[in-house]
Tab-separated table of C-alpha atoms in Angstrom:
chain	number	residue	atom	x	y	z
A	1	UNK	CA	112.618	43.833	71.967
A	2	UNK	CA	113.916	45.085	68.605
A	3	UNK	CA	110.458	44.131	67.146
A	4	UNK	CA	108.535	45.522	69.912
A	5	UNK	CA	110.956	48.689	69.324
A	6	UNK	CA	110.360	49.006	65.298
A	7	UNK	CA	106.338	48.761	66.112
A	8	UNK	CA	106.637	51.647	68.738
A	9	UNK	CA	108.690	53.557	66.308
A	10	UNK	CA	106.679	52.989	62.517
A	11	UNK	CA	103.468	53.535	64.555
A	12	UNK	CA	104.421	56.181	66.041
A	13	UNK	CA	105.810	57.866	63.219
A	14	UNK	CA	103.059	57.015	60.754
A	15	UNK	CA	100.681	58.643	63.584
A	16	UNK	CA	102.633	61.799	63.891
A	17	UNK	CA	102.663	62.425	60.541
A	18	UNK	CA	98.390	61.414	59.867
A	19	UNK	CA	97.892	63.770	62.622
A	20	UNK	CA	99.554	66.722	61.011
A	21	UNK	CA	98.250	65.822	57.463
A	22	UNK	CA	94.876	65.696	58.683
A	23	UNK	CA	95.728	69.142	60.947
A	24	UNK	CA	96.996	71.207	57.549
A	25	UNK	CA	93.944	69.754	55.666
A	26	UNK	CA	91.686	71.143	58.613
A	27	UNK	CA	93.371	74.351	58.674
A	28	UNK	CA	93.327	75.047	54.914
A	29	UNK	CA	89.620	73.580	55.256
A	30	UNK	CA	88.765	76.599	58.086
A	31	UNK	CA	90.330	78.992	56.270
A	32	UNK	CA	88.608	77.990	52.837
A	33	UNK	CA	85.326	78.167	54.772
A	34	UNK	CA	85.787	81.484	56.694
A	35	UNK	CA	87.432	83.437	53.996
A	36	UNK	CA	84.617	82.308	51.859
A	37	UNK	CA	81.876	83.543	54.313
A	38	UNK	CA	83.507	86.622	55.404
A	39	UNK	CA	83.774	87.167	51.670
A	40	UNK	CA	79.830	86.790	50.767
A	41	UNK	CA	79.464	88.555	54.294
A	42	UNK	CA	81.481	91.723	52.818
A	43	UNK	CA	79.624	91.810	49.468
B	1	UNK	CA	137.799	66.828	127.172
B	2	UNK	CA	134.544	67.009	127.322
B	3	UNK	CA	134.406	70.370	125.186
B	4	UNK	CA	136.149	68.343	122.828
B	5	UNK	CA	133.551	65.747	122.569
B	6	UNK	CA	130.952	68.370	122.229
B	7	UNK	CA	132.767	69.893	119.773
B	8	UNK	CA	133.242	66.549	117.513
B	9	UNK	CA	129.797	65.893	118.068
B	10	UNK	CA	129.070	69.109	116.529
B	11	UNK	CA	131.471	68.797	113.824
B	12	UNK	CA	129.944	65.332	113.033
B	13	UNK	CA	126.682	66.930	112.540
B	14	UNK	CA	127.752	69.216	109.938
B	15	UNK	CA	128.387	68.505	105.889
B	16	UNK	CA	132.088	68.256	106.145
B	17	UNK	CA	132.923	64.944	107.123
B	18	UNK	CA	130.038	63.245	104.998
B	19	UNK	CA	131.452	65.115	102.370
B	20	UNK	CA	133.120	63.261	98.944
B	21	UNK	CA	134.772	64.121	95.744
B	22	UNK	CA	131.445	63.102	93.946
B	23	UNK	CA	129.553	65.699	95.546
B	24	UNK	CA	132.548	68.461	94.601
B	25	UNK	CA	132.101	67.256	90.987
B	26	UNK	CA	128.409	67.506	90.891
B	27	UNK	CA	129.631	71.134	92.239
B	28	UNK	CA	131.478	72.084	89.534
B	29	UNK	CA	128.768	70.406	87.198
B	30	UNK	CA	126.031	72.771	88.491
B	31	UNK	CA	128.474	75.580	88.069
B	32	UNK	CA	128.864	74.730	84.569
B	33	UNK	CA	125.302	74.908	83.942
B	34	UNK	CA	125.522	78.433	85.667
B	35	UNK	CA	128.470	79.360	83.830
B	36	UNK	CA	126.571	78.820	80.540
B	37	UNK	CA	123.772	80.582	81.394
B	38	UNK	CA	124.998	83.720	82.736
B	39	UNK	CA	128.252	84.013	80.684
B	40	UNK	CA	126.914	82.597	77.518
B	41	UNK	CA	123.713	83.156	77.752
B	42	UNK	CA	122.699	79.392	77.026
B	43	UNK	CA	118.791	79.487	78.090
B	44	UNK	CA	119.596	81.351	81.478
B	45	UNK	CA	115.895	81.130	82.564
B	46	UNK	CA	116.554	77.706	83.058
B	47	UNK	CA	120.052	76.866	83.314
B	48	UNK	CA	120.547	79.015	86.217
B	49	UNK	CA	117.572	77.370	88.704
B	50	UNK	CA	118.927	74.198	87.046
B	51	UNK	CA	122.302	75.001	87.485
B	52	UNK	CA	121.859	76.322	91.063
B	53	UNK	CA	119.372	73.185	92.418
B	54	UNK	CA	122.248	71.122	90.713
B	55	UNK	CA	124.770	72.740	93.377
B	56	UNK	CA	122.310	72.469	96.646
B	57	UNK	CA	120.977	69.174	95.943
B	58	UNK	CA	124.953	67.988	96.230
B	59	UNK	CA	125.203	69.175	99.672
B	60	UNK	CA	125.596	66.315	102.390
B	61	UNK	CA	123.095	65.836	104.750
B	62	UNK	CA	121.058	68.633	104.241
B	63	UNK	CA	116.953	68.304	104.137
B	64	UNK	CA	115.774	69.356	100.415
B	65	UNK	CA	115.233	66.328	98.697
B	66	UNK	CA	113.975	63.302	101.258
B	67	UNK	CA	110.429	62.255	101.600
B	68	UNK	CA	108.477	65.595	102.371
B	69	UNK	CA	110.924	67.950	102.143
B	70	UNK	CA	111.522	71.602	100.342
B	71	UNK	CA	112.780	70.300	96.628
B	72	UNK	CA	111.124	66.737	96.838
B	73	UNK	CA	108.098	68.388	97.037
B	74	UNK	CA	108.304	70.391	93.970
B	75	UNK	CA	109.227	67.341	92.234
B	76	UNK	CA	106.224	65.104	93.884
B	77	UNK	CA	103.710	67.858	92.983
B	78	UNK	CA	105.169	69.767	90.063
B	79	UNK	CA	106.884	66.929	87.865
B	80	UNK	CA	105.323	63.676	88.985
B	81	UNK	CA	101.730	64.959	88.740
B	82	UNK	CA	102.649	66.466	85.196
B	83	UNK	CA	101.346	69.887	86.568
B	84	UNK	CA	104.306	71.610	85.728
B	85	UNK	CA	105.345	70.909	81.884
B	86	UNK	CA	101.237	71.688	81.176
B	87	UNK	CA	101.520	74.601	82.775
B	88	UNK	CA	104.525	75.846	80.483
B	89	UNK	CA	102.524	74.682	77.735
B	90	UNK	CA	99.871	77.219	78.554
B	91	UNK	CA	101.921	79.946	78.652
B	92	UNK	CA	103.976	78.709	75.487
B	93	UNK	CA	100.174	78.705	73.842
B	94	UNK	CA	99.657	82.233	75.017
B	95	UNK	CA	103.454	83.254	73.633
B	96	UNK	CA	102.725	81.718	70.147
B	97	UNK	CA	101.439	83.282	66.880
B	98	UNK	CA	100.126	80.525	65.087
B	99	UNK	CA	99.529	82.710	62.193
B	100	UNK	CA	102.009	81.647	60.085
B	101	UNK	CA	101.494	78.231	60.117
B	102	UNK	CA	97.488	78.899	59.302
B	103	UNK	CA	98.987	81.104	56.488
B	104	UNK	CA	100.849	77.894	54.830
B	105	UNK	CA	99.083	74.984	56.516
B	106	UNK	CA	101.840	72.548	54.252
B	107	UNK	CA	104.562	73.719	56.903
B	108	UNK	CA	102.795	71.545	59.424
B	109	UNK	CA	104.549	68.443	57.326
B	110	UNK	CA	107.758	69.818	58.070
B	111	UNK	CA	107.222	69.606	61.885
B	112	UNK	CA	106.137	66.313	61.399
B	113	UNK	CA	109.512	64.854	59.683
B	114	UNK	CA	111.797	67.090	62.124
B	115	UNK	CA	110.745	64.245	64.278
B	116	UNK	CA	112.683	61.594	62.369
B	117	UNK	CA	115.504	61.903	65.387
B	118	UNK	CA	112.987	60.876	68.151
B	119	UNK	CA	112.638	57.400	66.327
B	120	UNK	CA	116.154	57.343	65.648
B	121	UNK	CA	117.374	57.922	69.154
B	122	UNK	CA	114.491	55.506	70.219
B	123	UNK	CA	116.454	52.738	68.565
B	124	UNK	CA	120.082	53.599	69.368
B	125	UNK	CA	119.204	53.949	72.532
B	126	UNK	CA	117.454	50.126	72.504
B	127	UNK	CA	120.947	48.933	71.411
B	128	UNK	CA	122.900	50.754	74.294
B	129	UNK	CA	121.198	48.293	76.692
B	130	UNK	CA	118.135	51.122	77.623
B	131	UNK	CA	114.523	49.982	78.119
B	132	UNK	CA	112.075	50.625	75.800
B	133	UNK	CA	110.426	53.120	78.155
B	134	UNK	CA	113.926	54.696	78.800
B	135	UNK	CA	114.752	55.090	75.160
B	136	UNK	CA	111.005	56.572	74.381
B	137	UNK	CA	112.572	59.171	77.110
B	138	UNK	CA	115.824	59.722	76.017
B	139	UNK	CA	114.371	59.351	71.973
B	140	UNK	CA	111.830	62.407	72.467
B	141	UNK	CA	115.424	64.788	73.165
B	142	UNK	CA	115.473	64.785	69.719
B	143	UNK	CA	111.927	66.644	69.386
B	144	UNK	CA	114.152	69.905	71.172
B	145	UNK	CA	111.022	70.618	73.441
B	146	UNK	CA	112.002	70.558	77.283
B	147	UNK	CA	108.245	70.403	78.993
B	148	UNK	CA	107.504	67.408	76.863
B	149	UNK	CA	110.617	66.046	77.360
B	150	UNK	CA	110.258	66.410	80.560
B	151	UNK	CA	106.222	65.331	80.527
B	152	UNK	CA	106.975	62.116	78.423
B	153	UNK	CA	110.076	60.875	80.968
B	154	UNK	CA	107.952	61.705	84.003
B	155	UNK	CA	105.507	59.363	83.243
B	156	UNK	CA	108.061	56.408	81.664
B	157	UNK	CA	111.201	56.685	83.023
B	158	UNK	CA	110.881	59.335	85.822
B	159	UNK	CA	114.379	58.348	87.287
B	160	UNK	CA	116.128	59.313	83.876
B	161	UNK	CA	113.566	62.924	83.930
B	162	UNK	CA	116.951	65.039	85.112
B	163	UNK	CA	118.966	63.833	82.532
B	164	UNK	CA	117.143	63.738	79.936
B	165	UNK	CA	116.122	67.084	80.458
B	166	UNK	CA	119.275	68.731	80.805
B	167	UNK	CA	120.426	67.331	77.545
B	168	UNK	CA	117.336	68.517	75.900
B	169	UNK	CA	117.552	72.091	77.415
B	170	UNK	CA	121.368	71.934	76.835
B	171	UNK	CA	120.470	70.903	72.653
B	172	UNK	CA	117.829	73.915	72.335
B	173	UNK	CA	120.288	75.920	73.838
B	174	UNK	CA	123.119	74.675	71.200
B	175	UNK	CA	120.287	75.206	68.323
B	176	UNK	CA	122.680	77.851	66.763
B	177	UNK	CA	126.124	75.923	66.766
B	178	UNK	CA	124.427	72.622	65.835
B	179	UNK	CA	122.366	72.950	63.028
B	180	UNK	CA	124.110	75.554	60.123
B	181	UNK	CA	126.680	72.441	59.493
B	182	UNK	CA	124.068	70.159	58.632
B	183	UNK	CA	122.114	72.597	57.009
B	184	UNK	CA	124.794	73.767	55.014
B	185	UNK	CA	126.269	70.208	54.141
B	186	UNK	CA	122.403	69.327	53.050
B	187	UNK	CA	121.764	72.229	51.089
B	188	UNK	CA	123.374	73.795	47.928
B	189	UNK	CA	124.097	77.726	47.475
B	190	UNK	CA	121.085	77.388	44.900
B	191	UNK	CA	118.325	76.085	47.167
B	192	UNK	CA	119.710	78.731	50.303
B	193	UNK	CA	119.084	80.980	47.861
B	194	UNK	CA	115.070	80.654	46.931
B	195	UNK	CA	112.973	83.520	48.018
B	196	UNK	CA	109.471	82.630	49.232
B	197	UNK	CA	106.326	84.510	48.957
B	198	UNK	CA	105.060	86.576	51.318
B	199	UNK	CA	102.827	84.780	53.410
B	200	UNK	CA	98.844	86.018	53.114
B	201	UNK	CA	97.351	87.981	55.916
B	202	UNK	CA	95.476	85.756	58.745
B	203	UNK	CA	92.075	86.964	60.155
B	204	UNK	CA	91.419	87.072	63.658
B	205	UNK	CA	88.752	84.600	63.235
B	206	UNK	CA	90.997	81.861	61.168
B	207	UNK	CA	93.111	82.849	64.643
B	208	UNK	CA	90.097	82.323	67.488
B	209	UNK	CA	88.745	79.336	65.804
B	210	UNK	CA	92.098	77.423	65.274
B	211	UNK	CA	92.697	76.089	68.436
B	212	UNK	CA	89.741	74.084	68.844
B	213	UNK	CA	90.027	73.045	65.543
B	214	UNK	CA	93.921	71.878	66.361
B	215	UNK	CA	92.288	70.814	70.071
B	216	UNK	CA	89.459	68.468	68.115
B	217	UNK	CA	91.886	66.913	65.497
B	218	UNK	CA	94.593	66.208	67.780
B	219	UNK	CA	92.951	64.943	70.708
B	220	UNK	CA	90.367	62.769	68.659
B	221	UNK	CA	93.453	61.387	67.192
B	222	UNK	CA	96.313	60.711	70.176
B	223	UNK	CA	94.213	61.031	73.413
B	224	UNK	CA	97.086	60.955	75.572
B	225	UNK	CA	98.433	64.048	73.919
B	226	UNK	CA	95.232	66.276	75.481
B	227	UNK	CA	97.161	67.863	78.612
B	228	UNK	CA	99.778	68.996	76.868
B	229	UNK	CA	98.238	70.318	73.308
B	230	UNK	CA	94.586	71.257	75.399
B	231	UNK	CA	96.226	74.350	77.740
B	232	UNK	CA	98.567	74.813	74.781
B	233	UNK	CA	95.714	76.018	72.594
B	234	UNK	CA	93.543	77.600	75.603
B	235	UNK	CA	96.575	79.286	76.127
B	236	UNK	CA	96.554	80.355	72.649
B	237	UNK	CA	92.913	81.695	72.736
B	238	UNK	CA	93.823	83.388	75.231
B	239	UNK	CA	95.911	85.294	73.172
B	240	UNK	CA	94.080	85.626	69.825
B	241	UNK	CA	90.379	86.360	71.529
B	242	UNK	CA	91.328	89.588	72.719
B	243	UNK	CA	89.263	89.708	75.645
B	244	UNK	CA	91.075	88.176	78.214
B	245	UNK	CA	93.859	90.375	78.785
B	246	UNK	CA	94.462	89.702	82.509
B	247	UNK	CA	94.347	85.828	82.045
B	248	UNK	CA	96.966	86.518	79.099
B	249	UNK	CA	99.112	88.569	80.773
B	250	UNK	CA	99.597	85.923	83.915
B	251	UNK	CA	99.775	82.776	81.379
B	252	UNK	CA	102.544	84.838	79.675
B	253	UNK	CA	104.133	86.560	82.407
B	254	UNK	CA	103.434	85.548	86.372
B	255	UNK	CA	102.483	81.850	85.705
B	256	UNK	CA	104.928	80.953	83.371
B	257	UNK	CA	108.109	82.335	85.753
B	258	UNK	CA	106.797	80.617	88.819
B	259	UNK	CA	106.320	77.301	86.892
B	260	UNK	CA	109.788	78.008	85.322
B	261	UNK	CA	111.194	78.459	88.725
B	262	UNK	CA	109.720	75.392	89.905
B	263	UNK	CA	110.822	73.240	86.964
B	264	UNK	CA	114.523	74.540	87.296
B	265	UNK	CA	114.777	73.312	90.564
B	266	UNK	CA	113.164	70.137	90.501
B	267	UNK	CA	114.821	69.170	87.398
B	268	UNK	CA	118.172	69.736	88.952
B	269	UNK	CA	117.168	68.137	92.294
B	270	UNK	CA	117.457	64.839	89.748
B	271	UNK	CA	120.556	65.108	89.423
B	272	UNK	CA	122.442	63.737	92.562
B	273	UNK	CA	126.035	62.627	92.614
B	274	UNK	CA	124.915	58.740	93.172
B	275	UNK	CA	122.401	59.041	89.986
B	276	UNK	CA	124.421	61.110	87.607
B	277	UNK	CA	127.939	59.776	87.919
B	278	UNK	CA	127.765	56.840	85.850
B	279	UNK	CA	128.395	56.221	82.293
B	280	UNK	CA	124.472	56.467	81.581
B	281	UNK	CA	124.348	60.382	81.745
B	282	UNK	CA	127.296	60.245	78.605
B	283	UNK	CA	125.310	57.727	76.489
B	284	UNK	CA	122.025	60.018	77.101
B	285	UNK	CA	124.103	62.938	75.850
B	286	UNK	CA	125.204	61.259	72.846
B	287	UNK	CA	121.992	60.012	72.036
B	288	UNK	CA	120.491	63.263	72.204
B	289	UNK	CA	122.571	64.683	69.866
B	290	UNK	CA	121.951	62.307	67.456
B	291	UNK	CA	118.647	62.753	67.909
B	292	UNK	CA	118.367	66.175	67.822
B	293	UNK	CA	120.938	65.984	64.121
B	294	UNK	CA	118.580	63.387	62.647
B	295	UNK	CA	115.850	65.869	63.622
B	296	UNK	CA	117.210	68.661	61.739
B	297	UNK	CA	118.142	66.393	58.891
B	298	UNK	CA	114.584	65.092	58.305
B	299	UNK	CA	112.685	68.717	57.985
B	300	UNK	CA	115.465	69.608	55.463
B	301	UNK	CA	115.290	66.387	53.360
B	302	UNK	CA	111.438	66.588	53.916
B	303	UNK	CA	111.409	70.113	52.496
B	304	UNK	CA	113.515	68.927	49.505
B	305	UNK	CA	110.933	65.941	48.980
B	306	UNK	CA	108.317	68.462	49.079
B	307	UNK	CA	109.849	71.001	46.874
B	308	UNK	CA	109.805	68.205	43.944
B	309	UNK	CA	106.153	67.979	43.877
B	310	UNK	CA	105.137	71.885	44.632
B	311	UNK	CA	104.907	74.576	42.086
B	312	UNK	CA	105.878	77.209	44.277
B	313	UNK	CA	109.331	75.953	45.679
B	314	UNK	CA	110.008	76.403	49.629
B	315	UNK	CA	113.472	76.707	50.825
B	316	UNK	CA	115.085	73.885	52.340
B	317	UNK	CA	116.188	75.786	55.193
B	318	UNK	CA	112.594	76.382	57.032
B	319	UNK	CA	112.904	72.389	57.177
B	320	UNK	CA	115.059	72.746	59.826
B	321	UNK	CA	112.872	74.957	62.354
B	322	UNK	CA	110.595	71.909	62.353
B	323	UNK	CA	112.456	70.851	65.588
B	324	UNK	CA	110.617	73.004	68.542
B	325	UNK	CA	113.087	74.865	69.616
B	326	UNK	CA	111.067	78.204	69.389
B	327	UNK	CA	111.711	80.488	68.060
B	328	UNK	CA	115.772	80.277	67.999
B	329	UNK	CA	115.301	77.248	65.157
B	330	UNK	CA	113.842	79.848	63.516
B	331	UNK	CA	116.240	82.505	64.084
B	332	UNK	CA	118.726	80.121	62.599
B	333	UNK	CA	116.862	79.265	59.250
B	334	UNK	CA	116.425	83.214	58.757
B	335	UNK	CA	120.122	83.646	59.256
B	336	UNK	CA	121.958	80.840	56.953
B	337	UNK	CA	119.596	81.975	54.698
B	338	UNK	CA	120.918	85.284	54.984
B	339	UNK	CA	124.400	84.365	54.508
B	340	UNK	CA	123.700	82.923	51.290
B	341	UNK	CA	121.023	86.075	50.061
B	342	UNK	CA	121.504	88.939	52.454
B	343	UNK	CA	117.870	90.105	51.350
B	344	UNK	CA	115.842	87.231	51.869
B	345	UNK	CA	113.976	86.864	54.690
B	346	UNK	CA	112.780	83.389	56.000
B	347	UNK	CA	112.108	84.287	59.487
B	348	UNK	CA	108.146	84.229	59.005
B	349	UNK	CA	108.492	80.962	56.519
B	350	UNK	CA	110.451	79.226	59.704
B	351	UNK	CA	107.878	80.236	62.166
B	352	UNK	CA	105.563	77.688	60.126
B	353	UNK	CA	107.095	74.730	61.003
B	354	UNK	CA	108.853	75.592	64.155
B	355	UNK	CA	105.287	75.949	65.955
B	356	UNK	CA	104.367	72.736	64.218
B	357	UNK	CA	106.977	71.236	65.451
B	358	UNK	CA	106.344	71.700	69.226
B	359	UNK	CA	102.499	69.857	67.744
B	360	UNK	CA	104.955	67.353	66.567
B	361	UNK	CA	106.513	66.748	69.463
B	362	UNK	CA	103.620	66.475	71.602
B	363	UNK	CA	101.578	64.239	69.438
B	364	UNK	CA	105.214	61.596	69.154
B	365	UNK	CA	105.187	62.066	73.181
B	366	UNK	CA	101.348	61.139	73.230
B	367	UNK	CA	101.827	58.034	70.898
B	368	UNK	CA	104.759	56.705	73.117
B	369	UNK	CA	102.679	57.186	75.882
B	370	UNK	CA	99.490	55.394	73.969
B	371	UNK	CA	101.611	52.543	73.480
B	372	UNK	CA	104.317	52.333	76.294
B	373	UNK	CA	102.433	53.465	79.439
C-alpha cells in the first residue's frame, strides 16, 4: 500500500507540476506571438 | 383510555421519543457552523446552508434524506452526478481575472508547489488506517478548493464527501489565522520586504484566447481534469469576450447562488449523527490542516527556490496564495507584506498564483482520479 501510495503521490506531483510548466510556457508563447502581431499590425 | 392510546400513538409518531443525545450534538454542531458564519463571518455563503442542513438532517424521523426524498435528491443529482462542483467552477471562471497570471506566466509554478500538502496529507492519511481512495479525498483538503474537494471525494470516497468538505471550507475560511505564522516563521524581514514590478498591461486578446489555450494544454494532458477546468475557462470567456453579458451575469450571479444553495445543503445532509460521531471526522480535521500548512509552506519555499535563479527577485510571500483559496490567500500575502513595508503592494503579484492554484488543484484532483478511479 505504501508503494502503491508513493506512485500515486510522485506521479501525481511530477504531473501537476509538467502541466503548469508546459501552461506558463504556452502562455508566455501566446503572448510572445500576439504582442508581436498586434505590434507589426500597429506599424 | 382509549384517548390515551390515541394520544401515545400520536406521540410515538412524532421526533421526541426517537430522539438521542447524538442528534442534540449534531445540533449544536450545525449551530456552530452557523455561529461562524453569521457572527464571524467565516464563508457565510456556505456555512450557513451547511450549517442549517447540518441541523435538519439531525432531526428523527423526518423525510429529507431517504431514497427519493427532498435533500437526498440534491445529493443524488447535484453531488453524485458531479453537476454541482462544475457548475461552481463556471461561475468561479466567469469571477476570475486571469490577467495577472498571463502578465507573469512563472507564477503558475507557484500554484503548482502550493500543492505539496495534498501529497503530504495523502500519506499521513495512508498511515491513519484510510484507503488510498479516502486519503486522495481527505489529501486534496490541502489544495483549499471546496468544489474540487468536493468533485474529487464524490467520485472516490463519496461517504467521506461531508467531511471532507467541511474541513476544506472550514481551512479557506481560517486562510487569515493560519497562514501569517508560517509565513512569517519562513520568511525574514528582508525578503517581506522586496517590492515587485508592476505587472505589464494584458490585452483583451492574450485574455479571449487564454482559455482555450489553458483548455488544450490541460485537458490534452490530465483528461479527467476536463469538467472541472472546461466550464472553468468557458466561464472565463464568458467574461473576457465581452459579448455575452447575459450568460455572464447568470454564471456570476443567478447560477452560481442556486448551485451554492444546493451544495450547502447536500453537503451538510452528509453529515448525520451515525456518520460523523466517530473518531474519523477528528483525524480528517487534523489531516487537513496539515495539509493545508504543508500547502502554504511549499509556494513559499518554492518562491525562495525560484528567487535564487531569477534576476528580478519575487517576494516569498505571493508563494503562499498558491493554495486556491481565492482571493482571501491573496488578501493575506498583500497584508503581511504590508506589515513589514506599509507601501508595497503584493495584492496583484498574489493574484498570479492564487488563480493558478485553483489549476493546481484541479489538475492533482484529475491525476488522482486518472490513477485511483
Amino acid at each position: 500500500m505504501i508503494r502503491e501510495a508513493l506512485g500515486v503521490a510522485g506521479t501525481g506531483l511530477l504531473i501537476v507540476f509538467l502541466t503548469l510548466i508546459l501552461l506558463s510556457l504556452s502562455v508566455k508563447l501566446m503572448s510572445f506571438v500576439i504582442r508581436s502581431t498586434t505590434k507589426k499590425g500597429g506599424k | 383510555m382509549q384517548l390515551l392510546n390515541v394520544l401515545y400513538e400520536i406521540f410515538l409518531k412524532t421526533g421526541i421519543p426517537h430522539l438521542d443525545y447524538r442528534y442534540v450534538i449534531m445540533w449544536l454542531i450545525g449551530c456552530l457552523f452557523m455561529y461562524l458564519a453569521i457572527k464571524k463571518d467565516f464563508e457565510p455563503l456556505l456555512l450557513v446552508p451547511i450549517g442549517f442542513s447540518i441541523f435538519l438532517v439531525n432531526m428523527p424521523i423526518a423525510p429529507l434524506t431517504g431514497p427519493g426524498q427532498l435533500i437526498n435528491l440534491f445529493f443524488k443529482y447535484g453531488l453524485e452526478t458531479e453537476i454541482i462542483p462544475c457548475l461552481i467552477f463556471l461561475g468561479i471562471g466567469a469571477l476570475t481575472d486571469f490577467g495577472p497570471m498571463i502578465a507573469n506566466p512563472k507564477t503558475l509554478l507557484l500554484g503548482a508547489a502550493a500543492q505539496l500538502g495534498v501529497y503530504v496529507a495523502f500519506f499521513g492519511s495512508i498511515f491513519f488506517g484510510f484507503t488510498i481512495k479516502e486519503a486522495a479525498s481527505i489529501g486534496i483538503i490541502g489544495g483549499a478548493d471546496g468544489p474540487t474537494t468536493i468533485y474529487l471525494a464524490s467520485a472516490l470516497a463519496p461517504h467521506m464527501m461531508g467531511m471532507v468538505a467541511v474541513a476544506a471550507y472550514s481551512y479557506m475560511a481560517m486562510v487569515p489565522l493560519i497562514q501569517p505564522p508560517i509565513m512569517k516563521l519562513l520568511t525574514s524581514e528582508a525578503e517581506r520586504k522586496i517590492r515587485m514590478k508592476q505587472l505589464r498591461s494584458v490585452s483583451k486578446t492574450e485574455k479571449i484566447i487564454f482559455p482555450l489555450v489553458a483548455t488544450v494544454v490541460i485537458c490534452l494532458l490530465t483528461p479527467d481534469a476536463a469538467p472541472l477546468m472546461g466550464l472553468l475557462m468557458v466561464g472565463n470567456l464568458f467574461r473576457e469576450c465581452k459579448v455575452v453579458d447575459r450568460l455572464l451575469k447568470t454564471a456570476q450571479n443567478d447560477l452560481l447562488n442556486i448551485v451554492t444553495i444546493v451544495l450547502g445543503l447536500a453537503v451538510g445532509s452528509t453529515m448525520k449523527a451515525e456518520v460523523f460521531l466517530s473518531p474519523k471526522p477528528l483525524f480528517i480535521f487534523l489531516l487537513g490542516l496539515i495539509a493545508f500548512a504543508f500547502s502554504t509552506v511549499g509556494g513559499l519555499i518554492f518562491a525562495k527556490i525560484m528567487n535564487l535563479f531569477l534576476k528580478e527577485k519575487i517576494n516569498p510571500l505571493i508563494g503562499s496564495a498558491g493554495v486556491s483559496a481565492v482571493p482571501m490567500a491573496a488578501r493575506v500575502s498583500q497584508k503581511v507584506g504590508q506589515e513589514a513595508d506599509p507601501k508595497n503592494f503584493l495584492l496583484m503579484h498574489a493574484m498570479g498564483p492564487n488563480v493558478a492554484g485553483v489549476i493546481g488543484t484541479a489538475v492533482a484532483a484529475g491525476t488522482f482520479l486518472a490513477m485511483l478511479k
